Tab-separated table of C-alpha atoms in Angstrom:
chain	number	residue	atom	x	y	z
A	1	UNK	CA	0.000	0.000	0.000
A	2	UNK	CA	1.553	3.456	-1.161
A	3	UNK	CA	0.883	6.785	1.587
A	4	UNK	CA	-1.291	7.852	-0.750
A	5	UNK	CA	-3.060	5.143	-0.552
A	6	UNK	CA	-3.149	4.816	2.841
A	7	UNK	CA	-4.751	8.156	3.363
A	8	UNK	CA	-7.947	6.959	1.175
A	9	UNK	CA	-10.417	7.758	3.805
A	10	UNK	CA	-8.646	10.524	5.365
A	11	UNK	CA	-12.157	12.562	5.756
A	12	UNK	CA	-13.194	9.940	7.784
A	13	UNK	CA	-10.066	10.016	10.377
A	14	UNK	CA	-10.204	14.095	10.437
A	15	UNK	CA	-13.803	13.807	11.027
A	16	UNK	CA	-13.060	11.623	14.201
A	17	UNK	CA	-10.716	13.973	15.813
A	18	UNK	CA	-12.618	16.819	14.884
A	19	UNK	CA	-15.412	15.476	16.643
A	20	UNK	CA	-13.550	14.454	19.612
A	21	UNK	CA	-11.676	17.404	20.010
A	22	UNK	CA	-15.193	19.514	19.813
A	23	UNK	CA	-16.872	17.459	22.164
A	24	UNK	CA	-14.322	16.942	24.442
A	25	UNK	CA	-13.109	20.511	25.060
A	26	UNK	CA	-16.765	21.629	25.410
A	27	UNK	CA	-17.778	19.222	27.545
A	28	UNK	CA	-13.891	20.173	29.833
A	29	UNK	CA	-14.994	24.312	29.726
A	30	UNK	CA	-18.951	23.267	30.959
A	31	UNK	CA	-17.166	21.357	33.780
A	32	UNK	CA	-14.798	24.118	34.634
A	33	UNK	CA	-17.254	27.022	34.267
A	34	UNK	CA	-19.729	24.622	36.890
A	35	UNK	CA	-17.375	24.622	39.220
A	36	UNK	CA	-16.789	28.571	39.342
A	37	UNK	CA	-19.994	29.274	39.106
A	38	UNK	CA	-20.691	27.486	42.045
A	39	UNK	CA	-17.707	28.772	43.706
A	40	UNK	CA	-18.965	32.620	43.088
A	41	UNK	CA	-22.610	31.568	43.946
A	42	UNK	CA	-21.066	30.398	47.557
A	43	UNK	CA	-18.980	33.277	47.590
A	44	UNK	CA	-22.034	35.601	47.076
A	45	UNK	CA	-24.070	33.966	49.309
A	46	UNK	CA	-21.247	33.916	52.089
A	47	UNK	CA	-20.761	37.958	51.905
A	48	UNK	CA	-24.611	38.674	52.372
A	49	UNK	CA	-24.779	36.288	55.254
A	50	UNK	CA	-21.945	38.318	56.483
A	51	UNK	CA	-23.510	41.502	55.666
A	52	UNK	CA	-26.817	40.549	58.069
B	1	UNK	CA	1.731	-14.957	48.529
B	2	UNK	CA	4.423	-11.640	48.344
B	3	UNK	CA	1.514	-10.923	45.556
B	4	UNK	CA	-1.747	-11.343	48.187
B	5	UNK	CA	0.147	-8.938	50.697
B	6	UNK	CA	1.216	-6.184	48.411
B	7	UNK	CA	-2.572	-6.464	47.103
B	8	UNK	CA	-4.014	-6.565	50.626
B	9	UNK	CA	-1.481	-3.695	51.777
B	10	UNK	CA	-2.859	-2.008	48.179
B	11	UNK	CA	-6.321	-2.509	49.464
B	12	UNK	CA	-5.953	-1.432	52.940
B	13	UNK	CA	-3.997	2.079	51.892
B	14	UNK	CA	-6.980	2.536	49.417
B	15	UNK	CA	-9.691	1.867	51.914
B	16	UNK	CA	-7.629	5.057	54.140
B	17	UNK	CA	-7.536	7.098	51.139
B	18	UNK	CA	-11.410	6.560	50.821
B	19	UNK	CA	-12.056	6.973	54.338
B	20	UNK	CA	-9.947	9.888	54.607
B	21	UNK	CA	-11.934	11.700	51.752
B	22	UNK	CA	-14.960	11.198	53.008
B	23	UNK	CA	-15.357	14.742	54.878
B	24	UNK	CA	-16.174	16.967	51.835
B	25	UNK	CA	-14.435	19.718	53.577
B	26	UNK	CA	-11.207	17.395	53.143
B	27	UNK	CA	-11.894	16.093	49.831
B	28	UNK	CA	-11.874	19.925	48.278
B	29	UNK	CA	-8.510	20.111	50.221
B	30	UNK	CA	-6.894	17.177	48.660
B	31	UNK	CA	-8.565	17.822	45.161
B	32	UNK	CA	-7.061	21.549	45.278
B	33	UNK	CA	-3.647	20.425	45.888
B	34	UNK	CA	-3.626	17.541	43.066
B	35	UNK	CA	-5.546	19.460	40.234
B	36	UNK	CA	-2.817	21.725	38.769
B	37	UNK	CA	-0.234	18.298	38.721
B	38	UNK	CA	-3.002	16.244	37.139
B	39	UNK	CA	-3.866	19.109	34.468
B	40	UNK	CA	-0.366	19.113	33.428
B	41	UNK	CA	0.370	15.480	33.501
B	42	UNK	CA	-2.940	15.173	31.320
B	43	UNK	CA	-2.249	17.851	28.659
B	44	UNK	CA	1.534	16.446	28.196
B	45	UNK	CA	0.662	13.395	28.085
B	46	UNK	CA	-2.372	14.134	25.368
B	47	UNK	CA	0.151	16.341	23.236
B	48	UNK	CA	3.044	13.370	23.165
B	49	UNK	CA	-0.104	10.966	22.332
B	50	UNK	CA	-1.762	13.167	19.397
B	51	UNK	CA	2.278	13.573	18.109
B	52	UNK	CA	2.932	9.911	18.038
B	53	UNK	CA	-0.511	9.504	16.190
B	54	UNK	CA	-0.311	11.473	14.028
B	55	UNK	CA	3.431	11.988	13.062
B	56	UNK	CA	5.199	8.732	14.562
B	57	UNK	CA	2.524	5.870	13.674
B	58	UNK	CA	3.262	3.759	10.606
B	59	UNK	CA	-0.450	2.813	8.438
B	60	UNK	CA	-1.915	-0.840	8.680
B	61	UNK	CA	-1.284	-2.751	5.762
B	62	UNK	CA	-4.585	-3.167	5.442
B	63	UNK	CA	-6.254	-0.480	6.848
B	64	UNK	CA	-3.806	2.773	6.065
B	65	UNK	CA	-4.394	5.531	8.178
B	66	UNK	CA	-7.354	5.182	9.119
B	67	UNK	CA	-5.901	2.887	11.946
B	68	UNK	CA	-5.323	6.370	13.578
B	69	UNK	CA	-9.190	6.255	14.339
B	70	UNK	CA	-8.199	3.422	16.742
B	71	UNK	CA	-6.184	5.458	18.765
B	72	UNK	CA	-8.937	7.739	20.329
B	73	UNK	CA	-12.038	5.296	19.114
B	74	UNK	CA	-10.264	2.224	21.783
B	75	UNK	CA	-9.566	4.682	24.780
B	76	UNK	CA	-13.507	6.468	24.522
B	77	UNK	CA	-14.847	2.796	24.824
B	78	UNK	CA	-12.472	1.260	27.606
B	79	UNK	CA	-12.617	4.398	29.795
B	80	UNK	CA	-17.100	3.993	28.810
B	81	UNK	CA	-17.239	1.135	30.636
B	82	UNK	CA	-14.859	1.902	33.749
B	83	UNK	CA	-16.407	5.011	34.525
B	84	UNK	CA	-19.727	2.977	34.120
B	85	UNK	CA	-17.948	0.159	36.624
B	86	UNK	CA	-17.149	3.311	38.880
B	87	UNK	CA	-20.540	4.165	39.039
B	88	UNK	CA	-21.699	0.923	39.595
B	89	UNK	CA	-19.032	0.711	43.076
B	90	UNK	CA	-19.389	4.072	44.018
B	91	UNK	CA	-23.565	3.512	44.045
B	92	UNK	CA	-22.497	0.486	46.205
B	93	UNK	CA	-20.759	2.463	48.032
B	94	UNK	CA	-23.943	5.135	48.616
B	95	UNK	CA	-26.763	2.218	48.776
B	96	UNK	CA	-24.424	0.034	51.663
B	97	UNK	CA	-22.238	2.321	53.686
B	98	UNK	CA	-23.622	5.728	52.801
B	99	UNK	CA	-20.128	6.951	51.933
B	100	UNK	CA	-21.065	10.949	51.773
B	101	UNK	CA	-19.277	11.547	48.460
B	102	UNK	CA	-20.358	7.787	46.681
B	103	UNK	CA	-23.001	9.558	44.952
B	104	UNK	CA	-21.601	12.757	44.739
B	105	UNK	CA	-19.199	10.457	42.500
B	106	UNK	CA	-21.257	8.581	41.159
B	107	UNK	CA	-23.459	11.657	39.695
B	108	UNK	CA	-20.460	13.639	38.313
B	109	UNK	CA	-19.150	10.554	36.673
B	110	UNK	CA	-22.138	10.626	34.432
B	111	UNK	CA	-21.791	13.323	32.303
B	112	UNK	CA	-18.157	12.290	31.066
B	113	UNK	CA	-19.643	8.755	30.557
B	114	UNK	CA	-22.269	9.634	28.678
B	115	UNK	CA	-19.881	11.657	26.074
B	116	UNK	CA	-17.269	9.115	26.136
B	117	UNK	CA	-19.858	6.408	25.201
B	118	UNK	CA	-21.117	8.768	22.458
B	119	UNK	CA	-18.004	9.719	21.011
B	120	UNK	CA	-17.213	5.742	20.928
B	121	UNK	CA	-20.041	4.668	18.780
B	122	UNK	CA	-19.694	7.832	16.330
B	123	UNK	CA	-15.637	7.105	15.806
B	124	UNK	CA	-16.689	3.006	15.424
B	125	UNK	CA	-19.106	4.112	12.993
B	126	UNK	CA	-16.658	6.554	10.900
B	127	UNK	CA	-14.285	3.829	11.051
B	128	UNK	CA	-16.598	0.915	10.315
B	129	UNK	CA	-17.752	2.875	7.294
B	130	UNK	CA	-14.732	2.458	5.130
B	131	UNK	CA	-13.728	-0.545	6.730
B	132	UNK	CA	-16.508	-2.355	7.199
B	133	UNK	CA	-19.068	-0.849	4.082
B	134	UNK	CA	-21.458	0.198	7.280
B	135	UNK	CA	-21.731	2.948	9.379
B	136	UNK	CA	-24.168	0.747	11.615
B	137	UNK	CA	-24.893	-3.334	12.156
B	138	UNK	CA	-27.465	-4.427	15.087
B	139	UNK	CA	-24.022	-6.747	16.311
B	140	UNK	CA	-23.879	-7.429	20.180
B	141	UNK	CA	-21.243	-5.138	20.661
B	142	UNK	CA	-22.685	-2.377	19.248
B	143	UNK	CA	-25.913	-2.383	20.693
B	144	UNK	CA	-24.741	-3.213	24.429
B	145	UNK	CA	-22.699	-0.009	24.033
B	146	UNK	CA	-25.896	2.141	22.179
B	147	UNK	CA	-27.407	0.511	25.591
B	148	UNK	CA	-25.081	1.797	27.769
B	149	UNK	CA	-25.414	5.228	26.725
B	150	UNK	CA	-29.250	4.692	26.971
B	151	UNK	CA	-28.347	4.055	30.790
B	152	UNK	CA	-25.917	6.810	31.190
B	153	UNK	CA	-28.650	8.881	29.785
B	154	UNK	CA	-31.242	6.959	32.015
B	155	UNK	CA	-29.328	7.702	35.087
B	156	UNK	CA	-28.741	11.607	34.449
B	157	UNK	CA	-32.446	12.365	33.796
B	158	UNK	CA	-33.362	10.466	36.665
B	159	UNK	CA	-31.266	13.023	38.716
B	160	UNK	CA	-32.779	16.026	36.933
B	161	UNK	CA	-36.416	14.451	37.542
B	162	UNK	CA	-36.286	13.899	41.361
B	163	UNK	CA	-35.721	17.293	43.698
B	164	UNK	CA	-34.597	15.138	46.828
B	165	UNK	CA	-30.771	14.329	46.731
B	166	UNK	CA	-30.783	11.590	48.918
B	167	UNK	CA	-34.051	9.969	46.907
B	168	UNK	CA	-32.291	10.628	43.103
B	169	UNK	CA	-29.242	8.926	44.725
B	170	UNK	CA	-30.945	5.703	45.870
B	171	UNK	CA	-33.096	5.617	42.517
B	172	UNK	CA	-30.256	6.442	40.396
B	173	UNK	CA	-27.413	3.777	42.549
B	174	UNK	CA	-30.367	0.832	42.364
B	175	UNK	CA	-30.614	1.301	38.569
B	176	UNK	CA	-26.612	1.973	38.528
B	177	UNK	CA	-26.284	-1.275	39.960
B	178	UNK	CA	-28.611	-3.274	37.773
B	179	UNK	CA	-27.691	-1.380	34.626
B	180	UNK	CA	-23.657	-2.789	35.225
B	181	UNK	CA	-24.734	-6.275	34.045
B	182	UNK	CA	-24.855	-4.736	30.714
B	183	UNK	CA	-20.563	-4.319	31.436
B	184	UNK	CA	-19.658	-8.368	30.929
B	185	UNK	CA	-22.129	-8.467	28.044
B	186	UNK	CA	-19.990	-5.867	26.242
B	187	UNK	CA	-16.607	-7.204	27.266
B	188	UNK	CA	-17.352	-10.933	26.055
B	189	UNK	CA	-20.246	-9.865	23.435
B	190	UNK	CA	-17.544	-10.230	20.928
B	191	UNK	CA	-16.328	-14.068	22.282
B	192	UNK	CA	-19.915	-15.375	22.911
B	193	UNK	CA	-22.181	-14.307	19.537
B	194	UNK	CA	-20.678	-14.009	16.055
B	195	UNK	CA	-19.698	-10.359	15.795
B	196	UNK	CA	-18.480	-7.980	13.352
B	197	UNK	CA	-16.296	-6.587	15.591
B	198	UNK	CA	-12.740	-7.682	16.210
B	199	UNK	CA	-12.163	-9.518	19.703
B	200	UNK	CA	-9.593	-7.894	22.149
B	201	UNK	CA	-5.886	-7.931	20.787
B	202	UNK	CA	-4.885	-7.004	24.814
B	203	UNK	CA	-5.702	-10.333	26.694
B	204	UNK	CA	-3.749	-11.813	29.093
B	205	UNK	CA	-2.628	-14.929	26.785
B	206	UNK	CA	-0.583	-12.251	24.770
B	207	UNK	CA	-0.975	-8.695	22.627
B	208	UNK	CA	-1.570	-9.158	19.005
B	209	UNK	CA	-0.696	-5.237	18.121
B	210	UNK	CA	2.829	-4.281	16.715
B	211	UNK	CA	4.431	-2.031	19.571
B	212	UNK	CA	4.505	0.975	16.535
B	213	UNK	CA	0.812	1.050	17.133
B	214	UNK	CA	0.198	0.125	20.807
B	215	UNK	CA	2.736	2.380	22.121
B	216	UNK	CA	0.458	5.348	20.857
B	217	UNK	CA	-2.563	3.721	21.695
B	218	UNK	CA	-1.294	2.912	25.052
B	219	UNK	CA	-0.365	6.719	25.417
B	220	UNK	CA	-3.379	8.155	24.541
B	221	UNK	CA	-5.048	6.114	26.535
B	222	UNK	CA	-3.087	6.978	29.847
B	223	UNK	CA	-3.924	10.717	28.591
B	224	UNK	CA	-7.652	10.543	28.173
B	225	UNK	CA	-7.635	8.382	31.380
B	226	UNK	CA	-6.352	11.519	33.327
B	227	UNK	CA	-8.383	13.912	31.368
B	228	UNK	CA	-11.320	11.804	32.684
B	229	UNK	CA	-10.165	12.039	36.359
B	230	UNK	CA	-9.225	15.994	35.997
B	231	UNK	CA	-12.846	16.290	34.823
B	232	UNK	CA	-14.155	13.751	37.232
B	233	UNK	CA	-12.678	15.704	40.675
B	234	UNK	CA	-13.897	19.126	38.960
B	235	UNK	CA	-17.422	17.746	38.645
B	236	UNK	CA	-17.273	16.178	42.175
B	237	UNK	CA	-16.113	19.901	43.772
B	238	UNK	CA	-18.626	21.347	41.413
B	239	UNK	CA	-21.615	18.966	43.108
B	240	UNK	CA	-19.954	19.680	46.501
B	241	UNK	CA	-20.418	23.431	46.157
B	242	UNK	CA	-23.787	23.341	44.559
B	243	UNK	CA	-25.148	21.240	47.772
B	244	UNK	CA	-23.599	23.681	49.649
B	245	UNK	CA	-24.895	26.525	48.008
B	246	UNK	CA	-28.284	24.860	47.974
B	247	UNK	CA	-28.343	24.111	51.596
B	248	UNK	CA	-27.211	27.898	52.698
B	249	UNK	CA	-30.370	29.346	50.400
B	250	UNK	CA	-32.580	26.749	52.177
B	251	UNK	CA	-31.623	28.060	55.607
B	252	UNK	CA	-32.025	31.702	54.232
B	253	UNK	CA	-35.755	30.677	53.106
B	254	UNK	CA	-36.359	29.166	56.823
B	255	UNK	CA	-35.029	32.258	58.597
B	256	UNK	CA	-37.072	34.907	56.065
B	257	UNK	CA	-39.984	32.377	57.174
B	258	UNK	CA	-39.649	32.562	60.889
């Protein structure tokens, strides 16, 4: 089999790391933004406790 | 024997660890510390994977490059089913000893499963297109996975439906529980019906990969395997504050009340 052979389907691997790379850094910066929004929410609620 | 006590010893330091961690206050302590070391360890080793993938990987005689599908298609399915088997333990965990954090792990765990499981059957099905003619075949294998992410899915929206934490756990552990019988139907799908799909090449009889192409594969596997636990112990704090947030506007409510 030549290399350009070899890359026949090469749509079809670029596709797959496309995909995985989009998914997988979306769902990484929804996990990440959770967390500090919780963290702020917390914080918020901590200085108004404070406050009364 | 040596091999029972280093296991047992194994055991015993893990069943600390667990204990340890089971004062939330403690387990954001710990998670703090080891985050920033387990970001880092997880992005190198994802870049050195993706270079010997890409650049470093010779093509299958038979398949070309499209072997490089295998390299992120095999990690999204193995790491599918252990964060489903950590589910499955961790809602043991909840249902038997009411660990605090069992279903705080076992909820966070879901969303990464659920993704992982998706983006398995999508890269099988852009590899099986050129390989196999098909982008889909009703074989075992694939449907116990299309089942598992019916149960990941299952599982999430029975959190979302039920208000009461400790009610969504025990609903979501007992079908947790149940649900991982679907795990040895994957694993041997491929040994006990005729299957399209290959059977393992990573048994313990022997590896039937060239090192060119497990070396990779093993590396991106060790990378998304810490990219899951990153995520995993972000979602976990994540869950940890929102309880705590919840609880503190519950006690704001009862003192506006009184």
């Amino acid at each position: 089999m030549s290399e350009l052979e070899a890359w026949k389907h090469a749509d079809f691997i670029y596709a797959c790391y496309l995909l995985v790379g989009f998914f997988v850094t979306a769902l990484t910066l929804w996990i990440f933004h959770d967390e500090r929004k919780q963290n702020q929410l917390l914080n918020e609620l901590g200085e108004q406790n404070d406050k009364q | 024997m040596e091999n029972t006590q280093t296991a047992n010893s194994l055991l015993a330091k893990l069943n600390e660890l667990i204990e340890y961690l089971a004062n939330p206050t403690r387990f954001m302590r710990f998670s703090r510390k080891i985050l920033p070391w387990l970001m880092g360890a997880s992005a190198l080793v994802l870049i050195y994977g993706f270079y010997l993938a890409w650049f470093k990987a010779p093509f299958d005689y038979q398949q070309g490059h499209t072997v490089k599908i295998m390299f992120i298609h095999v990690p999204m399915a193995s790491l599918a089913m252990m964060i489903y088997a950590l589910i499955a333990v961790a809602s043991i965990g909840s249902l038997i000893w009411r660990h605090p954090l069992a279903d705080v792990a076992a909820k966070a765990a879901l969303p990464i499963g659920a993704v992982f499981t998706f983006l398995a059957l999508v890269t099988g099905s852009l590899w099986g297109k050129p390989m196999w003619g098909t982008y889909w075949v009703w074989d075992a294998r694939l449907t116990s996975m299309l089942v598992l992410l019916f149960l990941y899915l299952g599982l999430m929206a029975i959190w979302e439906a039920i208000d009461d934490h400790s009610r969504a756990g025990r609903a979501a552990a007992i079908l947790a529980v149940v649900g991982a019988i679907n795990l040895p139907i994957i694993k041997f799908s491929v040994v006990w019906w005729n299957s399209l799909h290959q059977p393992a090449s990573i048994k313990p009889s022997g590896i039937t990969i060239h090192a060119d192409i497990l070396t990779p594969l093993l590396v991106m596997w060790l990378g998304f395997t810490l990219l899951f636990i990153v995520l995993h112990l972000k979602a976990m704090r994540a869950e940890v504050l929102r309880r705590k947030v919840e609880a503190m506007q519950l006690r704001r409510v009862e003192r506006a009340n009184r």
